[in-house]
Coordinates of C-alpha atoms in Angstrom, one line a residue:
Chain A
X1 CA 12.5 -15.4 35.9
X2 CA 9.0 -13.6 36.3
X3 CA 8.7 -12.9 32.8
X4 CA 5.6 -12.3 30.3
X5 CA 5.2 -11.6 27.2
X6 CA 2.3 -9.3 25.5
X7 CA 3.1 -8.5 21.9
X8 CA 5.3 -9.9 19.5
X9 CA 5.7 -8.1 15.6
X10 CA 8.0 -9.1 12.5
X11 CA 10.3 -7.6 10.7
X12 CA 12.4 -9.6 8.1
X13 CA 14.7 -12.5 9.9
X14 CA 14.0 -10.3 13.0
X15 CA 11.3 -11.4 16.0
X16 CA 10.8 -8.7 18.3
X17 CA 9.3 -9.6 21.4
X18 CA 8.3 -7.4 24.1
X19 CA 8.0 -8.3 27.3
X20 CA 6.4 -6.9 30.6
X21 CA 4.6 -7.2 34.1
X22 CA 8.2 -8.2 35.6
X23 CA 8.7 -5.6 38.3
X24 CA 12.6 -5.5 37.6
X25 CA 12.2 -5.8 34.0
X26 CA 9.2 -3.9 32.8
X27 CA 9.9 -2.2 29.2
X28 CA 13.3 -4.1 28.5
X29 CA 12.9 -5.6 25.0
X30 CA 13.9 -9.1 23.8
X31 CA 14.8 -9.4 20.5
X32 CA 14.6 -12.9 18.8
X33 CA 16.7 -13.4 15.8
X34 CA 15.4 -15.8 13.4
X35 CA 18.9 -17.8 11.4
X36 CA 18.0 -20.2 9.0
X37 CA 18.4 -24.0 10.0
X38 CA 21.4 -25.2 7.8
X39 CA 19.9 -28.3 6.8
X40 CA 16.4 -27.4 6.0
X41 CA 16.8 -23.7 6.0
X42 CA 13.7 -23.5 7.8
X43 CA 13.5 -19.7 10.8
X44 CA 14.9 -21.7 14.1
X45 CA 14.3 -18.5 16.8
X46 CA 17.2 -17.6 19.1
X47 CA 16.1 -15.4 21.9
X48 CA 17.9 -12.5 23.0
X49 CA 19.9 -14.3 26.0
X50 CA 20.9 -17.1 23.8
X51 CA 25.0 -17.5 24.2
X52 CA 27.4 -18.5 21.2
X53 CA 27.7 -22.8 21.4
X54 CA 24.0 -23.2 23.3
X55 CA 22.1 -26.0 21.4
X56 CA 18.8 -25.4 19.4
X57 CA 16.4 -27.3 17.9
X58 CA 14.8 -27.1 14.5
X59 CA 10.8 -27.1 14.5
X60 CA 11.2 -28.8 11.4
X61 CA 13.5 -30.8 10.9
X62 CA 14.5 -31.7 14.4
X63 CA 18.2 -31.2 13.7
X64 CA 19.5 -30.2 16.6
X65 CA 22.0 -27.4 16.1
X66 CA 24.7 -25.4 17.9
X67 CA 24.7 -21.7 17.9
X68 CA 27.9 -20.8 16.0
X69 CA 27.8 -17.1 16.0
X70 CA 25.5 -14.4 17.4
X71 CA 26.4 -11.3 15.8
X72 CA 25.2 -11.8 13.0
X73 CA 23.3 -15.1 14.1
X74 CA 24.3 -18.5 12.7
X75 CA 23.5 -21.9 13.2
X76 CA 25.6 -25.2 12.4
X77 CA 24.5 -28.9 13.0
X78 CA 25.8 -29.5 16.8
X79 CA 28.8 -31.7 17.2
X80 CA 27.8 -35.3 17.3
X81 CA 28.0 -37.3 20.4
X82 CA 31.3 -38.9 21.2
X83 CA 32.4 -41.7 23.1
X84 CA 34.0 -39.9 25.9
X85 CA 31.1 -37.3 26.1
X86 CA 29.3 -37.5 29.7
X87 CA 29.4 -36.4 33.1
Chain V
X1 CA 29.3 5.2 43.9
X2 CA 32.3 2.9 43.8
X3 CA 32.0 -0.4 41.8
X4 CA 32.7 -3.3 43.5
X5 CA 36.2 -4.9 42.1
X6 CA 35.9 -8.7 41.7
X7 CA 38.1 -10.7 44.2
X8 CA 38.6 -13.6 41.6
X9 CA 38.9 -13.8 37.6
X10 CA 37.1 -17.8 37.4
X11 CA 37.7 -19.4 34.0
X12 CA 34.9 -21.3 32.8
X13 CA 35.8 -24.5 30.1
X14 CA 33.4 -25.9 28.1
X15 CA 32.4 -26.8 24.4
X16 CA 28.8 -27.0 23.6
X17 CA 26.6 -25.1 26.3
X18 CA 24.1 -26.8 28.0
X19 CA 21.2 -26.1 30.7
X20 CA 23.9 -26.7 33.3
X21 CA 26.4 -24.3 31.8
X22 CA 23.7 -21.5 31.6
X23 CA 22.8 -21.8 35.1
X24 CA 26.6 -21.4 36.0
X25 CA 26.8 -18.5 34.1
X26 CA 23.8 -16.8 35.9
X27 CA 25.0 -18.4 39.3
X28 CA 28.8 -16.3 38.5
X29 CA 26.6 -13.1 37.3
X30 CA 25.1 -12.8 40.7
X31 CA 28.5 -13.1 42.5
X32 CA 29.6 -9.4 41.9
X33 CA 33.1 -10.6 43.6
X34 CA 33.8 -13.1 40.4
X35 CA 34.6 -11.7 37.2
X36 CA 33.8 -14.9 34.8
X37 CA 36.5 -15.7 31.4
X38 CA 34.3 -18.3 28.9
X39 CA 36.8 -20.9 27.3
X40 CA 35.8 -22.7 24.6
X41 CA 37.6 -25.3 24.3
X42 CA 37.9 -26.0 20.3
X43 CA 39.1 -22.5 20.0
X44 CA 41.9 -22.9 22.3
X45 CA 45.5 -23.8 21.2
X46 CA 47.5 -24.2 24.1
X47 CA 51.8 -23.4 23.7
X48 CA 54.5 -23.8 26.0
X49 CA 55.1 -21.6 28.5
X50 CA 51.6 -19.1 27.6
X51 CA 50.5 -17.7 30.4
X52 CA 46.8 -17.7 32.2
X53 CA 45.3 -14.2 33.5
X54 CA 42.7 -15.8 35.9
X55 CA 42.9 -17.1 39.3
X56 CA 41.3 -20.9 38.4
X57 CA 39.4 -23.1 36.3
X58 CA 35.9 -24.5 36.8
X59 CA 36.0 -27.5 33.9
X60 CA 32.3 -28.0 32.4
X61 CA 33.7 -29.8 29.2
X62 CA 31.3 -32.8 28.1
X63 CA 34.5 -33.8 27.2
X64 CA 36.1 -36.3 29.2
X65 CA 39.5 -36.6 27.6
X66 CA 39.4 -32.5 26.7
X67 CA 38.5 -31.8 30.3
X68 CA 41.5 -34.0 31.7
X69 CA 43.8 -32.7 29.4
X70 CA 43.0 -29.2 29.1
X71 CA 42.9 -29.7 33.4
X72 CA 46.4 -31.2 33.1
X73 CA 47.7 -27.8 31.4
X74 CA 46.2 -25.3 33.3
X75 CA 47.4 -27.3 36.8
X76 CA 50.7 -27.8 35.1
X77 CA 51.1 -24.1 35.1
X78 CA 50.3 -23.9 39.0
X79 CA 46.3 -22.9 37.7
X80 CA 44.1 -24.7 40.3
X81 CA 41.2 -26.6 38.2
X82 CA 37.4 -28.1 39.5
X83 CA 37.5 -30.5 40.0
X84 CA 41.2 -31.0 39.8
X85 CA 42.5 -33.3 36.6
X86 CA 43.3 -36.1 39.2
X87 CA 39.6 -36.5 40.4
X88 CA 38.7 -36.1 36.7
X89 CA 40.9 -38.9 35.8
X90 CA 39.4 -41.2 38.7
X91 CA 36.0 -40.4 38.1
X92 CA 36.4 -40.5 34.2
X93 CA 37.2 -44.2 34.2
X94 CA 35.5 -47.0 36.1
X95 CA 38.1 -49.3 37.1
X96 CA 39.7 -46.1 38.7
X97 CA 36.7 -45.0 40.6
X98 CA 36.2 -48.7 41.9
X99 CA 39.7 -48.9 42.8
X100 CA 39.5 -45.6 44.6
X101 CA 36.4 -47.0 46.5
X102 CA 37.6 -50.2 47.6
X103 CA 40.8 -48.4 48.7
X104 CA 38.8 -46.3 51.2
X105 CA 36.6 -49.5 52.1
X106 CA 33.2 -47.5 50.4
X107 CA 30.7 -50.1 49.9
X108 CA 30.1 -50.9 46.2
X109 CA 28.6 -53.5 43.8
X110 CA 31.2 -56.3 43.1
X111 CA 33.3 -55.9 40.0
X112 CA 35.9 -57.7 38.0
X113 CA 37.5 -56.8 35.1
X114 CA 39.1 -59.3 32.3
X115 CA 41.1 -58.2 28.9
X116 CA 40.0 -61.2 27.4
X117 CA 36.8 -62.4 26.0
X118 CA 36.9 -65.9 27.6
X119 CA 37.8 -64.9 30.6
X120 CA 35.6 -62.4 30.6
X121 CA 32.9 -65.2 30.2
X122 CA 33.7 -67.5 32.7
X123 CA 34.4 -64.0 35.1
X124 CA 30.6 -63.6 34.3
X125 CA 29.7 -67.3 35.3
X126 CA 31.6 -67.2 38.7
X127 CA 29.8 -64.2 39.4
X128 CA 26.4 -65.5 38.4
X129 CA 24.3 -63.8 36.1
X130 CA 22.8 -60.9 35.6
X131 CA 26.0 -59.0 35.3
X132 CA 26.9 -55.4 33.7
X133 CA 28.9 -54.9 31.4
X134 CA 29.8 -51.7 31.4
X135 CA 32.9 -49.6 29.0
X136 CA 35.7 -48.2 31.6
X137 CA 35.4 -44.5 29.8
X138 CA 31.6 -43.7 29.1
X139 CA 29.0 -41.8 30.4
X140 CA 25.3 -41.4 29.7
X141 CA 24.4 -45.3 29.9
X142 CA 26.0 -45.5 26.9
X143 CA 26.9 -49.0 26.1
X144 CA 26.1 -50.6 29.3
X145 CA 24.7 -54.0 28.7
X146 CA 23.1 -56.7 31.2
X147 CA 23.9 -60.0 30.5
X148 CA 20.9 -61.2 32.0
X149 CA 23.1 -65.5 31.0
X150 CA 25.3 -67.1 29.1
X151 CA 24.1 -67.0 25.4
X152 CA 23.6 -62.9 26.1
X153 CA 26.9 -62.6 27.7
X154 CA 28.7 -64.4 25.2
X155 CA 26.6 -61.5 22.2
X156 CA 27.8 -58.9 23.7
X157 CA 31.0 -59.9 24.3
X158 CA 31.8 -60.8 20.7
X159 CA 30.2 -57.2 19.9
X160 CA 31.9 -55.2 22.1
X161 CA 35.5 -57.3 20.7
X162 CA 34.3 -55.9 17.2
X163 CA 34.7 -52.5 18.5
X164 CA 37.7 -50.8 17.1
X165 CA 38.6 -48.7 20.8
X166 CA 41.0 -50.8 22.4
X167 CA 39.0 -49.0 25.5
X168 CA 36.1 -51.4 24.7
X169 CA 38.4 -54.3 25.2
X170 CA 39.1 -53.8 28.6
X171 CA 35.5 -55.6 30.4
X172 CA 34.3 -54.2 33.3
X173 CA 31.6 -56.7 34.8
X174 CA 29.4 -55.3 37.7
X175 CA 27.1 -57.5 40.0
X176 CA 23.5 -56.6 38.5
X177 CA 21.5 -55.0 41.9
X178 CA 18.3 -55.0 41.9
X179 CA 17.1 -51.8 42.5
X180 CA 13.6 -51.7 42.8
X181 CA 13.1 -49.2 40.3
X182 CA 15.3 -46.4 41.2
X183 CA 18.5 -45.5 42.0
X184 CA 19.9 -42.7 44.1
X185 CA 21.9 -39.3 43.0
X186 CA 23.6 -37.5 46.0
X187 CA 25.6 -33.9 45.0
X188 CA 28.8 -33.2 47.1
X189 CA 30.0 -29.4 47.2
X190 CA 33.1 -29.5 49.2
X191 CA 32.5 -30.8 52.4
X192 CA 28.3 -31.3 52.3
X193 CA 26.2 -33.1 50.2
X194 CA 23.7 -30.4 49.2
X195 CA 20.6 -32.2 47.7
X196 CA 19.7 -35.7 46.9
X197 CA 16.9 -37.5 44.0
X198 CA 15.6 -40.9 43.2
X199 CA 16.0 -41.4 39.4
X200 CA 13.0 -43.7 38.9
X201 CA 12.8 -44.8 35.6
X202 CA 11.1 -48.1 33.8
X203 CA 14.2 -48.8 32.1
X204 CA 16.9 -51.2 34.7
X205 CA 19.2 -48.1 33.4
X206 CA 18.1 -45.3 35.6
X207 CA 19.5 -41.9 34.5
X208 CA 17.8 -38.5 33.8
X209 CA 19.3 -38.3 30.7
X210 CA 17.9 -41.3 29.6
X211 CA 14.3 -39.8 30.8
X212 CA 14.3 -41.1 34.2
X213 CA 11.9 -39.1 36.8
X214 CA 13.5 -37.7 39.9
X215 CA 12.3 -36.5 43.1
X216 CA 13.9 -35.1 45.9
X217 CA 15.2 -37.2 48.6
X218 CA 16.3 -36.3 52.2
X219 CA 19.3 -36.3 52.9
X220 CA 20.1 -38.8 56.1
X221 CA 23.1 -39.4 58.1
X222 CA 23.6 -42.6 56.3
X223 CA 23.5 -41.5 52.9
X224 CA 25.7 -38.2 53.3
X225 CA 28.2 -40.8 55.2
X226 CA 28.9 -42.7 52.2
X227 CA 28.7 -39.9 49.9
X228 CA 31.3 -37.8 51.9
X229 CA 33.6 -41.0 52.2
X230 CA 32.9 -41.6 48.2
X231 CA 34.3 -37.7 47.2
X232 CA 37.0 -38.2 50.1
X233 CA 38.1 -41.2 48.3
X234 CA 38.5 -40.4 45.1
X235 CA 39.8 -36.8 45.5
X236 CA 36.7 -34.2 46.2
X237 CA 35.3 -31.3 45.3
X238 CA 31.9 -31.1 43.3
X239 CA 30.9 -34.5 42.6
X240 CA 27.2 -36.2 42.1
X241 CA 27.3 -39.8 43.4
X242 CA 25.2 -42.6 42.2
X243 CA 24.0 -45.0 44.5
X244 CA 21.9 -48.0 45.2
X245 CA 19.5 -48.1 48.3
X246 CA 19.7 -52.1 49.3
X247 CA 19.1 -53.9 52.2
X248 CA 22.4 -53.6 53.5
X249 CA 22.9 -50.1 52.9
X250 CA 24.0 -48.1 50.1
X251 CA 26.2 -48.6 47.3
X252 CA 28.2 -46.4 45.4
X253 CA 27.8 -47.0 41.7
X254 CA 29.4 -44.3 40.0
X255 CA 31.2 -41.0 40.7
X256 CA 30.4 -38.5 38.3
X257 CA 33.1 -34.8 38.0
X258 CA 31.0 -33.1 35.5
X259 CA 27.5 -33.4 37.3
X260 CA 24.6 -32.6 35.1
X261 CA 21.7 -31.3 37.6
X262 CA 19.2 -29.8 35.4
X263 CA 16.1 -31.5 36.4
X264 CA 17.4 -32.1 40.5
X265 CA 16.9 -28.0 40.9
X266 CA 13.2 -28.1 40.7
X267 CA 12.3 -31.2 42.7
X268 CA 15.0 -30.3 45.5
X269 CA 14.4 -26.3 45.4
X270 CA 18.4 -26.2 45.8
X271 CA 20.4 -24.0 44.3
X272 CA 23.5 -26.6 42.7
X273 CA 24.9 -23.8 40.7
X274 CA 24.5 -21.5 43.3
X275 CA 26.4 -23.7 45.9
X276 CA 29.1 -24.5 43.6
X277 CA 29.9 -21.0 42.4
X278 CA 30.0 -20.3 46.1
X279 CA 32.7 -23.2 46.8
X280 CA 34.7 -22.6 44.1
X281 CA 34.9 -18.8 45.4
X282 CA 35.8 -20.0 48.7
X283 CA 38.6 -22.1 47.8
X284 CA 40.3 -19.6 45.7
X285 CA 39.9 -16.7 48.1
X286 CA 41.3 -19.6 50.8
X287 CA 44.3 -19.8 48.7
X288 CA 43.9 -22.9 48.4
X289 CA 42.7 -23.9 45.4
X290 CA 40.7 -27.3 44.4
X291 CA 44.1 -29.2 43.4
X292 CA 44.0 -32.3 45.7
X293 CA 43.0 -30.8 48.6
X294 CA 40.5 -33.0 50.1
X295 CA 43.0 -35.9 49.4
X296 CA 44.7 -37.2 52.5

């Protein structure tokens, strides 16, 4: 995706990024919500085409989490790897 | 302007969503003649008799015994899955796949398996060491060991009889081949193999997920040969097959019905996702749906 971004500004648990010079896309805003890592409660950012179950990371904690929920935006620790879990 | 009505409601299942599951997603968005149902699979409860409102199932569960099972329901109510639960269930286990192989004379690395320890030991001897020991059900590496002689074989052994999984107490032993390095991964759609890597990796374990480098890899008569007579033989569909380039020829090492192909898009330039959205269209607008029908 030809996408870049020019701006950002913060409003509270709310990133908004704003994103242009994509022919296709030019003006269409992403918003990046900012849920609270449940272990450390640190801001992990979700962007706008995040889907419910995609895994995140935590900057800092590492903890690497599922998304649970989008509206409103949550985050639980992912499942943990099971035996059968592969290709 | 009239809107385009989709030719086929797809069903996607899957639990957590990785790179691969994304790229699906986008791959069905741009296929205006699919109209795409998410299924996660820890939120489904599935009851006699229920009924399904889409046309087929495209399994993406990380899940091997979810996949299957889930597969198993949705085919038993005349749903065609892909890969269908009987290519899952080869592909999921080892001794399957190797049986499935040998059946259809594919070349492959020589392997015994023993439900005992001891024999397992002196299976190892005969065959002369280094030999794999590998899980039947497993993915990812995970718990594949090279017994490199006797002392090491007989460690891992007792270890993997401390394991609680009876699944663990079924050895598989695999002829170590040296592979230089590397180690093949062909992708079957259907009837083509579609791209091909070397997995080169400093570890004797060569797989991406393990942080193994790939780069594309041209795709010869000889290799899509083998690859075609690998899906062929242990049902078809979508399949990535790992293989070792030797002397001889290639081997098959493993057949894999959930491919991951995240990091083969980029060195290849081929659209996977793209190719398999388009097969699984063109089996369900054939009617035909993916439910052994490469099986002969």
């Amino acid at each position: 995706m030809n996408v870049t971004l020019y701006g950002f500004f913060l409003l509270p648990g709310t990133l908004f990024l704003t994103r242009g010079s994509s022919p296709a896309t030019t003006g269409v805003h992403w918003e990046v919500t900012m849920p609270a890592c449940p272990v450390c409660e640190a801001d992990v950012p979700v962007s706008a085409d995040a889907l419910v179950h995609e895994l995140v990371d935590c900057g800092d904690c590492a903890t690497e989490l599922e998304i649970a929920s989008l509206s409103p935006p949550v985050l639980r620790e992912a499942p943990v790897e099971e035996e059968d879990w592969g290709e | 302007m009239s809107e385009r009505v989709p030719r086929a409601r797809i069903a996607m299942l899957h639990g957590i969503v990785r790179r691969e599951e994304k790229l699906l997603i986008e791959a069905f968005g741009r296929s205006p003649e699919i109209e795409l149902v998410l299924l996660e699979e820890r939120a489904m409860v599935f009851a006699p008799a229920a009924g399904y409102g889409f046309d087929a199932v495209l399994s993406r569960s990380v899940s091997f015994s979810r996949g299957l099972y889930a597969r198993r329901i949705f085919e038993a109510r005349g749903v065609p899955c892909f890969n269908s639960a009987r290519v899952a269930e080869t592909c999921g286990d080892k001794l399957l796949t190797s049986l499935a192989l040998e059946n259809a004379s594919v070349p492959q690395p020589e392997f015994r398996v023993a439900f005992d320890e001891t024999a397992a030991l002196e299976s190892m001897e005969a065959m002369g060491f280094p030999v794999v020991l590998k899980p039947v059900v497993g993915s990812w590496g995970r718990l594949v060991a090279r017994a490199d002689d006797r002392d090491a074989a007989e460690s891992l052994l007792e270890h993997r009889a401390a394991l609680p999984s009876y699944m663990h107490h079924v050895y598989y032993l695999q002829r170590y081949v040296d592979k230089g390095g590397y180690d093949v991964r062909a992708f079957v759609v259907g009837e083509r193999v579609v791209a091909a890597i070397r997995r080169w990796s400093a570890n004797w374990r060569t797989n991406t997920h393990r942080g193994g480098r790939a780069e594309a890899l041209a795709v010869g008569d000889d290799l899509s040969s083998v690859c075609l007579s690998a899906a062929r033989a242990v049902g078809g569909g979508m399949l990535a097959i790992d293989l070792f380039e030797t002397r001889d020829g290639y081997l098959v090492n493993e057949v894999n019905d959930t491919m991951e192909f995240r990091n083969s898009i980029e060195p290849t330039g081929v659209d996977i996702p793209g190719a398999m959205v388009e097969h699984v269209l063109s089996q369900v607008t054939e009617g035909a749906g993916a439910c052994g029908r490469l099986a002969s």
